[in-house]
Amino acid sequence: MSQTRKPTTSPSRRQLLQQSLGGAVVLWLGPQQLAWGADLVAVRVWPAEAYTRVTLESDTALNANFFAVEHPNRLVIDIEGLALSPQIKELVSKVRSDDPFIAGVRVGQNKPNVVRLVLDLKQQTKPQVFGLAPVAAYQHRLVFDLYPTLDSDPILALQRSTNLNPQPAAPTKPPLGGSPGAFMSAPGSTAPADQAPPGSSEQAAAAMNDALDEFIGSLPHKPQDKAVAKAAPRPADKAPERKVVTGNPRASAQRLVIVALDAGHGGEDPGAIGPSGLYEKNVVLAVAQKLRNRINATPGMRAMLTRESDYFVPLHERVNKARRVQADLFVSIHADAFTNPQARGASVFVLSERGASSTSARWLAKKENAADLVGGVNIKAKDAAVMRTLLDMSTTAQIKDSLKLGSAVLGHLGKVGRLHKPHVEQAGFAVLKAPDIPSILVETGFITNPEEETKLKDDAYQDELADALMAGIARYFERNPPLARDKPM
């Protein structure tokens, strides 16, 4: 009889302790003493206009159930296998007042082995909750992504940057240090509508034209822009011929030129990390913002950033944003890394149809293509088969134009600092696979080289890099004027 009573005695004592002391018992006992208790490693919050992410990182996988409540708007999340601890309570203080989605967080022990999070919301959201297996330096992650009910549109970001009318000398500079921090969630959620692939190529084309119409109609035209003439429609059945432009290429451009700027990594994915702790994601965002200011200050040109601040954007979504505004160019900005700290110099890469042009190019492409795993993409939220089809549509013509752009940019980067290789390299970068946009990936230098890391964090050197990229883009358009677009200006 005593053997049958023992299993019930221990749980009863534990329940009595929990009822009388609440979460305080967790402060006394570690996960080794609590069979059901996961060890929470970190909590992170990544607020952004596009969406806010909450991440819980733990030593074992966590399960979560959630439901939304209205009047006022709240998201209630029950996390199993977790107890109140100082780490989970940190989440309350990590919410910023300027977070577009979260007004505050409340934490409580809902059941003996269930922690309840209540997110007080500033607006209705479309939540995604999913888990991520350990990868790189991260252990198990539970991710909560809060998207707006009205899907975010890259056109709006483009309009905002245009309305601000920034000047090249006064760009916004993000912090160049700090540790990665974001929110995380759990499996089983619905993708936001803007991630759903279109049903047909016609629908995709119509969506992009509508987005372009909206952007063009909302632009506060400068005097120089009013001189832009109406463009003729592009033939659908054959590749259009480029015209030779004489004189000032900007003055003779037949429409507004749109350049998509992609600051690599972001959010949960810091990218490469320098010897002093400098994050690649912060450096490249600073350079991208400086380049955006220069492009927007150029008559007849506008820039669109695939991310405006420190948050994660999946690789395929970066390409989609550029295609939706029918960008003329796509420039992805990165900082290189290697195991040997002596490696140095800037590089430019384009897509390859036949494999990488070198072993190092192949290694770099593999590293950059793994960004989705580190950043934390919700695999269930996108149609993988459709995405593979899109990324396999890249044409020989696109690669040819990309090589021209890459050569122009590489030539000007060589005037700023040392080049890693004197020619444009090629590899299978997923972010360069827009089938209709000349695309390059620029490695501004080796952040793992102490000397180059010092230069990359320097504001004046970032200005030089932005000037070189701008000069290369201008040189490309001098030789390859933009083609006519379906939508008139």
Short mmCIF file of C-alpha atoms in Angstrom, two decimals:
data_model
loop_
_atom_site.label_atom_id
_atom_site.label_comp_id
_atom_site.label_asym_id
_atom_site.label_seq_id
_atom_site.Cartn_x
_atom_site.Cartn_y
_atom_site.Cartn_z
CA MET A 1 0.00 0.00 0.00
CA SER A 2 2.82 2.37 0.82
CA GLN A 3 4.19 1.86 -2.71
CA THR A 4 0.91 2.96 -4.27
CA ARG A 5 0.66 6.10 -2.13
CA LYS A 6 4.14 7.47 -2.86
CA PRO A 7 3.47 8.75 -6.42
CA THR A 8 0.55 10.88 -5.20
CA THR A 9 2.32 12.32 -2.15
CA SER A 10 5.08 14.24 -3.96
CA PRO A 11 2.81 16.01 -6.49
CA SER A 12 0.41 17.00 -3.70
CA ARG A 13 3.21 18.67 -1.74
CA ARG A 14 4.39 20.46 -4.87
CA GLN A 15 0.87 21.68 -5.57
CA LEU A 16 0.50 22.93 -1.98
CA LEU A 17 3.77 24.84 -2.24
CA GLN A 18 2.74 26.38 -5.54
CA GLN A 19 -0.67 27.39 -4.24
CA SER A 20 0.80 29.05 -1.15
CA LEU A 21 3.90 30.61 -2.70
CA GLY A 22 2.91 31.04 -6.37
CA GLY A 23 5.82 31.62 -8.74
CA ALA A 24 8.27 32.21 -5.89
CA VAL A 25 8.99 28.50 -5.74
CA VAL A 26 10.62 28.78 -9.15
CA LEU A 27 13.13 31.23 -7.79
CA TRP A 28 14.28 28.60 -5.30
CA LEU A 29 14.36 25.56 -7.56
CA GLY A 30 16.18 25.24 -10.86
CA PRO A 31 15.10 23.14 -13.84
CA GLN A 32 17.02 20.16 -12.49
CA GLN A 33 14.65 20.05 -9.50
CA LEU A 34 11.48 20.73 -11.52
CA ALA A 35 10.92 17.88 -13.95
CA TRP A 36 8.48 19.93 -16.02
CA GLY A 37 10.36 23.24 -15.94
CA ALA A 38 12.20 24.52 -19.02
CA ASP A 39 15.19 26.78 -18.54
CA LEU A 40 14.48 30.10 -20.25
CA VAL A 41 17.71 31.44 -21.76
CA ALA A 42 16.56 34.83 -23.07
CA VAL A 43 13.58 36.93 -24.09
CA ARG A 44 13.79 39.38 -26.99
CA VAL A 45 11.48 41.90 -28.64
CA TRP A 46 11.88 43.26 -32.20
CA PRO A 47 9.40 46.11 -32.86
CA ALA A 48 8.97 47.40 -36.41
CA GLU A 49 6.30 49.00 -38.58
CA ALA A 50 6.05 45.82 -40.66
CA TYR A 51 5.50 43.57 -37.64
CA THR A 52 6.65 43.02 -34.07
CA ARG A 53 8.36 39.80 -33.04
CA VAL A 54 8.59 38.36 -29.51
CA THR A 55 11.09 35.54 -28.91
CA LEU A 56 11.47 33.16 -26.00
CA GLU A 57 14.68 31.13 -26.13
CA SER A 58 14.89 28.02 -23.96
CA ASP A 59 16.94 24.87 -23.46
CA THR A 60 14.02 22.63 -24.49
CA ALA A 61 11.18 23.11 -26.95
CA LEU A 62 8.09 24.93 -25.65
CA ASN A 63 4.46 24.45 -26.66
CA ALA A 64 2.02 27.34 -26.74
CA ASN A 65 -1.69 27.95 -27.27
CA PHE A 66 -3.06 31.40 -27.97
CA PHE A 67 -6.29 33.27 -28.58
CA ALA A 68 -7.26 36.88 -29.29
CA VAL A 69 -9.60 39.02 -27.21
CA GLU A 70 -11.26 42.28 -28.27
CA HIS A 71 -12.45 45.41 -26.43
CA PRO A 72 -9.67 46.11 -25.70
CA ASN A 73 -7.46 44.16 -28.09
CA ARG A 74 -5.33 41.54 -26.36
CA LEU A 75 -3.44 38.40 -27.28
CA VAL A 76 -3.45 35.68 -24.61
CA ILE A 77 -0.68 33.05 -24.82
CA ASP A 78 -0.43 29.98 -22.58
CA ILE A 79 3.05 28.41 -22.60
CA GLU A 80 3.35 24.86 -21.32
CA GLY A 81 6.36 23.51 -19.42
CA LEU A 82 7.35 26.91 -18.08
CA ALA A 83 7.27 28.58 -14.68
CA LEU A 84 7.60 32.20 -13.63
CA SER A 85 11.21 33.29 -13.48
CA PRO A 86 13.22 36.52 -13.59
CA GLN A 87 13.88 35.88 -17.31
CA ILE A 88 10.21 35.72 -18.32
CA LYS A 89 9.45 38.78 -16.19
CA GLU A 90 12.07 40.73 -18.16
CA LEU A 91 9.64 40.69 -21.07
CA VAL A 92 7.55 43.37 -19.36
CA SER A 93 10.39 45.90 -19.39
CA LYS A 94 11.53 45.07 -22.93
CA VAL A 95 8.42 46.51 -24.60
CA ARG A 96 9.17 49.98 -25.95
CA SER A 97 6.69 52.84 -25.87
CA ASP A 98 7.06 53.33 -29.64
CA ASP A 99 6.20 49.69 -30.45
CA PRO A 100 3.51 49.93 -33.16
CA PHE A 101 1.66 46.84 -31.90
CA ILE A 102 2.29 46.12 -28.19
CA ALA A 103 1.17 48.53 -25.47
CA GLY A 104 2.26 46.32 -22.58
CA VAL A 105 2.79 42.77 -21.31
CA ARG A 106 1.40 40.98 -18.26
CA VAL A 107 2.84 37.70 -17.00
CA GLY A 108 1.36 35.19 -14.55
CA GLN A 109 1.44 31.53 -13.52
CA ASN A 110 -1.88 30.35 -14.98
CA LYS A 111 -1.42 26.71 -13.89
CA PRO A 112 1.37 24.86 -12.07
CA ASN A 113 3.24 24.25 -15.32
CA VAL A 114 1.70 26.91 -17.57
CA VAL A 115 2.76 30.57 -17.81
CA ARG A 116 0.21 32.96 -19.29
CA LEU A 117 1.35 36.01 -21.26
CA VAL A 118 -1.18 38.73 -21.99
CA LEU A 119 -0.08 41.16 -24.69
CA ASP A 120 -2.09 44.40 -24.53
CA LEU A 121 -2.28 45.56 -28.14
CA LYS A 122 -2.46 48.99 -29.75
CA GLN A 123 -4.34 47.57 -32.74
CA GLN A 124 -5.85 44.36 -34.04
CA THR A 125 -3.21 41.93 -35.29
CA LYS A 126 -2.82 38.73 -37.27
CA PRO A 127 -0.60 36.66 -34.96
CA GLN A 128 1.72 33.87 -36.05
CA VAL A 129 3.04 31.51 -33.40
CA PHE A 130 5.70 28.95 -34.29
CA GLY A 131 8.75 27.15 -32.95
CA LEU A 132 12.31 27.09 -34.28
CA ALA A 133 14.81 24.29 -33.77
CA PRO A 134 18.32 25.12 -32.50
CA VAL A 135 20.56 26.74 -35.11
CA ALA A 136 23.84 28.68 -34.97
CA ALA A 137 24.18 30.21 -31.48
CA TYR A 138 20.48 29.87 -30.70
CA GLN A 139 18.79 27.11 -28.71
CA HIS A 140 15.06 26.34 -29.03
CA ARG A 141 13.00 29.42 -29.86
CA LEU A 142 9.30 30.11 -29.47
CA VAL A 143 8.27 32.99 -31.73
CA PHE A 144 5.24 35.32 -31.70
CA ASP A 145 4.92 37.52 -34.79
CA LEU A 146 2.27 40.25 -34.70
CA TYR A 147 1.29 41.44 -38.17
CA PRO A 148 -1.19 44.23 -38.94
CA THR A 149 -4.62 43.14 -40.17
CA LEU A 150 -4.05 45.30 -43.23
CA ASP A 151 -1.04 43.87 -45.00
CA SER A 152 2.05 46.02 -45.08
CA ASP A 153 2.99 47.35 -48.49
CA PRO A 154 6.52 48.31 -49.64
CA ILE A 155 4.89 51.15 -51.55
CA LEU A 156 4.06 52.86 -48.27
CA ALA A 157 7.67 52.65 -47.09
CA LEU A 158 8.77 54.09 -50.42
CA GLN A 159 6.25 56.92 -50.13
CA ARG A 160 7.37 57.70 -46.57
CA SER A 161 11.02 57.97 -47.59
CA THR A 162 10.03 60.21 -50.51
CA ASN A 163 7.89 62.49 -48.38
CA LEU A 164 10.75 62.90 -45.92
CA ASN A 165 12.91 64.17 -48.84
CA PRO A 166 16.17 63.37 -47.00
CA GLN A 167 19.47 64.99 -47.84
CA PRO A 168 22.66 62.96 -48.41
CA ALA A 169 24.57 64.76 -45.67
CA ALA A 170 22.13 63.96 -42.88
CA PRO A 171 21.14 60.28 -42.99
CA THR A 172 19.64 58.42 -40.09
CA LYS A 173 22.30 56.36 -38.39
CA PRO A 174 21.31 53.21 -36.49
CA PRO A 175 23.24 52.06 -33.42
CA LEU A 176 26.30 50.02 -34.30
CA GLY A 177 26.43 47.76 -31.29
CA GLY A 178 24.25 45.87 -28.87
CA SER A 179 23.09 42.32 -28.68
CA PRO A 180 20.42 40.66 -30.74
CA GLY A 181 16.99 40.77 -29.16
CA ALA A 182 13.61 39.77 -30.45
CA PHE A 183 10.32 38.05 -29.70
CA MET A 184 9.65 34.40 -30.48
CA SER A 185 6.64 32.08 -30.90
CA ALA A 186 5.26 28.54 -31.37
CA PRO A 187 3.97 26.26 -34.15
CA GLY A 188 0.65 26.30 -35.91
CA SER A 189 -0.40 29.68 -37.29
CA THR A 190 -1.66 31.41 -40.36
CA ALA A 191 0.52 33.43 -42.70
CA PRO A 192 -0.22 37.06 -43.39
CA ALA A 193 -2.04 37.62 -46.65
CA ASP A 194 0.88 39.35 -48.33
CA GLN A 195 2.91 36.15 -48.04
CA ALA A 196 0.34 34.10 -49.95
CA PRO A 197 1.52 33.46 -53.51
CA PRO A 198 -0.72 34.73 -56.30
CA GLY A 199 -2.89 32.23 -58.12
CA SER A 200 -1.43 33.03 -61.53
CA SER A 201 1.22 35.07 -63.28
CA GLU A 202 -1.52 37.45 -64.50
CA GLN A 203 -2.61 38.13 -60.93
CA ALA A 204 0.99 38.70 -59.90
CA ALA A 205 1.52 41.18 -62.73
CA ALA A 206 -1.73 42.99 -61.91
CA ALA A 207 -0.77 43.26 -58.23
CA MET A 208 2.62 44.76 -59.09
CA ASN A 209 1.05 47.25 -61.53
CA ASP A 210 -1.52 48.29 -58.92
CA ALA A 211 1.28 48.82 -56.40
CA LEU A 212 3.22 50.91 -58.90
CA ASP A 213 0.12 52.95 -59.74
CA GLU A 214 -0.43 53.69 -56.06
CA PHE A 215 3.19 54.74 -55.58
CA ILE A 216 3.36 56.99 -58.65
CA GLY A 217 0.05 58.67 -57.79
CA SER A 218 1.18 59.41 -54.24
CA LEU A 219 4.56 60.93 -55.10
CA PRO A 220 5.01 64.65 -54.33
CA HIS A 221 6.61 65.45 -57.69
CA LYS A 222 9.69 67.62 -57.73
CA PRO A 223 10.05 70.16 -60.58
CA GLN A 224 12.63 67.86 -62.20
CA ASP A 225 10.24 64.90 -62.04
CA LYS A 226 7.50 66.73 -63.97
CA ALA A 227 9.66 66.58 -67.06
CA VAL A 228 9.57 62.78 -67.05
CA ALA A 229 7.76 61.72 -70.20
CA LYS A 230 5.17 59.00 -70.58
CA ALA A 231 6.79 55.60 -71.24
CA ALA A 232 5.67 53.25 -73.96
CA PRO A 233 4.40 49.80 -72.95
CA ARG A 234 6.97 47.00 -72.90
CA PRO A 235 6.34 44.25 -75.48
CA ALA A 236 5.25 41.07 -73.77
CA ASP A 237 6.58 38.59 -76.29
CA LYS A 238 10.19 39.69 -76.74
CA ALA A 239 12.98 41.36 -74.82
CA PRO A 240 12.90 45.15 -75.37
CA GLU A 241 15.83 46.89 -76.98
CA ARG A 242 17.70 49.53 -75.02
CA LYS A 243 18.25 52.93 -76.59
CA VAL A 244 21.63 54.62 -76.69
CA VAL A 245 21.43 57.80 -74.61
CA THR A 246 23.62 60.78 -75.31
CA GLY A 247 24.14 63.72 -73.00
CA ASN A 248 22.79 63.65 -69.44
CA PRO A 249 21.22 60.22 -68.87
CA ARG A 250 19.10 61.48 -65.99
CA ALA A 251 17.63 64.29 -68.07
CA SER A 252 16.77 61.89 -70.89
CA ALA A 253 15.38 59.14 -68.70
CA GLN A 254 11.82 58.41 -69.78
CA ARG A 255 10.40 57.62 -66.34
CA LEU A 256 11.07 57.43 -62.62
CA VAL A 257 13.89 55.02 -61.78
CA ILE A 258 13.34 52.85 -58.68
CA VAL A 259 16.26 51.17 -56.88
CA ALA A 260 15.57 48.50 -54.23
CA LEU A 261 18.17 48.57 -51.43
CA ASP A 262 18.44 45.45 -49.31
CA ALA A 263 20.26 45.78 -45.99
CA GLY A 264 21.25 42.19 -45.21
CA HIS A 265 20.22 40.22 -42.11
CA GLY A 266 18.34 42.00 -39.27
CA GLY A 267 16.43 41.13 -36.12
CA GLU A 268 17.26 37.66 -34.82
CA ASP A 269 19.92 37.35 -37.51
CA PRO A 270 22.88 39.64 -36.64
CA GLY A 271 24.90 38.51 -39.66
CA ALA A 272 28.66 38.40 -39.19
CA ILE A 273 30.13 39.76 -35.96
CA GLY A 274 33.42 41.67 -35.80
CA PRO A 275 36.20 41.19 -33.22
CA SER A 276 34.88 44.11 -31.14
CA GLY A 277 31.29 42.87 -31.31
CA LEU A 278 30.16 45.01 -34.26
CA TYR A 279 27.09 43.53 -35.97
CA GLU A 280 26.93 43.29 -39.74
CA LYS A 281 23.17 43.99 -39.71
CA ASN A 282 23.74 47.45 -38.15
CA VAL A 283 26.59 48.47 -40.45
CA VAL A 284 24.79 47.54 -43.66
CA LEU A 285 21.58 49.27 -42.59
CA ALA A 286 23.55 52.48 -41.98
CA VAL A 287 25.14 52.26 -45.45
CA ALA A 288 21.79 51.45 -47.09
CA GLN A 289 20.15 54.48 -45.45
CA LYS A 290 22.95 56.75 -46.62
CA LEU A 291 22.65 55.38 -50.17
CA ARG A 292 18.85 55.84 -50.05
CA ASN A 293 19.33 59.51 -49.18
CA ARG A 294 21.65 60.00 -52.15
CA ILE A 295 19.28 58.26 -54.56
CA ASN A 296 16.24 60.22 -53.33
CA ALA A 297 18.18 63.47 -53.75
CA THR A 298 18.81 62.61 -57.42
CA PRO A 299 16.17 63.94 -59.86
CA GLY A 300 14.09 61.17 -61.41
CA MET A 301 15.19 58.49 -58.93
CA ARG A 302 13.70 56.90 -55.80
CA ALA A 303 15.00 54.22 -53.42
CA MET A 304 13.05 51.55 -51.56
CA LEU A 305 14.49 49.77 -48.50
CA THR A 306 13.52 46.14 -47.96
CA ARG A 307 13.90 46.79 -44.21
CA GLU A 308 13.89 50.20 -42.56
CA SER A 309 15.04 49.16 -39.10
CA ASP A 310 16.32 46.20 -37.07
CA TYR A 311 13.93 43.36 -37.86
CA PHE A 312 14.01 40.11 -39.81
CA VAL A 313 12.78 39.91 -43.43
CA PRO A 314 12.78 36.48 -45.18
CA LEU A 315 14.88 36.27 -48.33
CA HIS A 316 11.92 35.64 -50.64
CA GLU A 317 10.04 38.62 -49.17
CA ARG A 318 12.99 40.91 -49.94
CA VAL A 319 12.71 39.87 -53.59
CA ASN A 320 8.90 40.24 -53.53
CA LYS A 321 9.11 43.80 -52.20
CA ALA A 322 11.39 44.81 -55.06
CA ARG A 323 9.16 43.17 -57.67
CA ARG A 324 5.99 44.76 -56.32
CA VAL A 325 7.34 48.25 -57.02
CA GLN A 326 8.87 47.08 -60.32
CA ALA A 327 12.33 48.10 -59.19
CA ASP A 328 14.90 48.72 -61.91
CA LEU A 329 17.78 47.47 -59.76
CA PHE A 330 18.23 45.39 -56.63
CA VAL A 331 21.32 46.04 -54.49
CA SER A 332 21.85 43.80 -51.45
CA ILE A 333 24.42 45.22 -49.01
CA HIS A 334 26.49 43.01 -46.69
CA ALA A 335 29.79 42.80 -44.80
CA ASP A 336 31.89 39.70 -45.37
CA ALA A 337 33.33 37.27 -42.81
CA PHE A 338 35.93 34.52 -42.82
CA THR A 339 37.73 32.30 -40.35
CA ASN A 340 41.03 33.94 -41.23
CA PRO A 341 41.03 37.49 -39.79
CA GLN A 342 43.54 38.55 -42.45
CA ALA A 343 40.94 38.25 -45.25
CA ARG A 344 40.07 41.71 -46.53
CA GLY A 345 38.57 43.74 -49.36
CA ALA A 346 35.20 44.48 -50.93
CA SER A 347 33.46 42.14 -53.39
CA VAL A 348 30.49 42.19 -55.75
CA PHE A 349 28.46 39.08 -56.60
CA VAL A 350 25.75 38.26 -59.11
CA LEU A 351 23.68 35.14 -59.68
CA SER A 352 25.13 32.14 -61.47
CA GLU A 353 23.24 29.62 -63.59
CA ARG A 354 26.11 27.14 -63.69
CA GLY A 355 27.41 27.11 -60.13
CA ALA A 356 29.76 29.34 -58.18
CA SER A 357 32.73 31.04 -59.84
CA SER A 358 34.98 30.09 -56.92
CA THR A 359 35.03 28.02 -53.75
CA SER A 360 34.80 31.14 -51.61
CA ALA A 361 31.80 32.38 -53.60
CA ARG A 362 30.06 29.03 -53.09
CA TRP A 363 30.80 29.15 -49.36
CA LEU A 364 29.52 32.71 -49.04
CA ALA A 365 26.29 31.95 -50.94
CA LYS A 366 25.62 28.99 -48.67
CA LYS A 367 26.18 31.19 -45.60
CA GLU A 368 23.95 34.02 -46.84
CA ASN A 369 21.21 31.61 -47.97
CA ALA A 370 21.04 30.24 -44.41
CA ALA A 371 19.84 33.64 -43.16
CA ASP A 372 16.21 32.43 -43.04
CA LEU A 373 17.16 29.67 -40.61
CA VAL A 374 18.93 32.04 -38.22
CA GLY A 375 16.48 34.92 -38.62
CA GLY A 376 13.53 32.60 -38.06
CA VAL A 377 11.21 32.14 -41.04
CA ASN A 378 7.81 30.54 -40.53
CA ILE A 379 8.04 27.69 -43.06
CA LYS A 380 4.33 26.93 -42.77
CA ALA A 381 3.44 30.46 -43.75
CA LYS A 382 4.61 30.20 -47.34
CA ASP A 383 4.16 27.83 -50.23
CA ALA A 384 7.64 26.36 -50.68
CA ALA A 385 6.87 24.89 -54.11
CA VAL A 386 5.70 28.23 -55.50
CA MET A 387 8.74 29.97 -54.07
CA ARG A 388 11.09 27.45 -55.68
CA THR A 389 9.37 28.08 -59.03
CA LEU A 390 9.79 31.84 -58.66
CA LEU A 391 13.45 31.58 -57.72
CA ASP A 392 14.16 29.31 -60.69
CA MET A 393 12.79 31.85 -63.20
CA SER A 394 15.94 33.93 -63.36
CA THR A 395 16.96 34.55 -66.94
CA THR A 396 20.23 34.81 -68.78
CA ALA A 397 19.35 38.41 -69.67
CA GLN A 398 18.93 39.32 -65.99
CA ILE A 399 22.34 37.84 -65.15
CA LYS A 400 23.91 39.68 -68.08
CA ASP A 401 22.56 43.03 -66.88
CA SER A 402 23.57 42.17 -63.32
CA LEU A 403 27.16 41.64 -64.46
CA LYS A 404 27.14 45.09 -66.08
CA LEU A 405 25.84 46.68 -62.88
CA GLY A 406 28.31 44.70 -60.77
CA SER A 407 31.25 45.81 -62.88
CA ALA A 408 30.25 49.47 -62.63
CA VAL A 409 29.87 49.28 -58.84
CA LEU A 410 33.07 47.27 -58.33
CA GLY A 411 35.08 49.85 -60.26
CA HIS A 412 34.01 52.63 -57.90
CA LEU A 413 34.42 50.52 -54.75
CA GLY A 414 38.04 49.99 -55.81
CA LYS A 415 38.58 53.76 -55.52
CA VAL A 416 37.46 53.73 -51.87
CA GLY A 417 39.38 50.76 -50.54
CA ARG A 418 40.94 47.42 -51.34
CA LEU A 419 39.08 44.84 -53.45
CA HIS A 420 39.02 41.18 -52.43
CA LYS A 421 39.00 40.16 -56.11
CA PRO A 422 39.31 42.43 -59.16
CA HIS A 423 36.29 40.95 -60.95
CA VAL A 424 32.60 40.31 -60.28
CA GLU A 425 31.98 36.84 -58.84
CA GLN A 426 28.98 34.56 -59.29
CA ALA A 427 27.10 32.12 -57.04
CA GLY A 428 23.58 30.92 -56.26
CA PHE A 429 22.40 33.66 -53.87
CA ALA A 430 18.67 33.26 -53.22
CA VAL A 431 18.17 36.99 -52.71
CA LEU A 432 19.46 37.72 -56.25
CA LYS A 433 16.90 35.53 -58.02
CA ALA A 434 14.36 38.15 -59.12
CA PRO A 435 13.78 37.04 -62.72
CA ASP A 436 13.20 40.56 -64.05
CA ILE A 437 15.50 42.83 -62.01
CA PRO A 438 19.29 43.22 -62.43
CA SER A 439 20.57 42.27 -58.97
CA ILE A 440 23.90 42.42 -57.17
CA LEU A 441 25.16 41.55 -53.70
CA VAL A 442 27.86 43.88 -52.38
CA GLU A 443 30.24 42.79 -49.62
CA THR A 444 31.53 46.12 -48.32
CA GLY A 445 34.53 44.54 -46.59
CA PHE A 446 35.49 41.86 -44.08
CA ILE A 447 33.99 42.72 -40.71
CA THR A 448 36.10 39.89 -39.22
CA ASN A 449 39.25 41.80 -40.17
CA PRO A 450 40.04 44.16 -37.22
CA GLU A 451 41.30 46.90 -39.52
CA GLU A 452 38.29 46.76 -41.84
CA GLU A 453 35.89 46.47 -38.91
CA THR A 454 37.21 49.81 -37.62
CA LYS A 455 36.61 51.39 -41.03
CA LEU A 456 33.12 49.87 -41.40
CA LYS A 457 31.93 51.40 -38.13
CA ASP A 458 33.29 54.84 -39.10
CA ASP A 459 30.60 57.26 -40.28
CA ALA A 460 32.89 58.98 -42.79
CA TYR A 461 33.90 55.66 -44.36
CA GLN A 462 30.25 54.65 -44.62
CA ASP A 463 29.69 57.90 -46.54
CA GLU A 464 32.49 56.93 -48.92
CA LEU A 465 30.92 53.53 -49.48
CA ALA A 466 27.52 55.10 -50.18
CA ASP A 467 29.15 57.56 -52.62
CA ALA A 468 30.90 54.71 -54.44
CA LEU A 469 27.68 52.68 -54.72
CA MET A 470 25.80 55.74 -55.98
CA ALA A 471 28.49 56.45 -58.57
CA GLY A 472 28.39 52.84 -59.76
CA ILE A 473 24.60 52.91 -60.11
CA ALA A 474 24.73 56.20 -62.03
CA ARG A 475 27.45 54.80 -64.30
CA TYR A 476 25.30 51.74 -65.04
CA PHE A 477 22.33 53.89 -66.11
CA GLU A 478 24.57 56.05 -68.28
CA ARG A 479 25.37 52.96 -70.33
CA ASN A 480 22.05 51.13 -69.84
CA PRO A 481 19.10 53.54 -69.71
CA PRO A 482 15.96 52.22 -67.98
CA LEU A 483 13.41 50.45 -70.10
CA ALA A 484 9.80 51.52 -70.60
CA ARG A 485 7.39 50.35 -67.92
CA ASP A 486 3.81 49.15 -68.27
CA LYS A 487 2.45 52.00 -66.14
CA PRO A 488 2.79 55.60 -67.41
CA MET A 489 4.14 58.33 -65.13
#
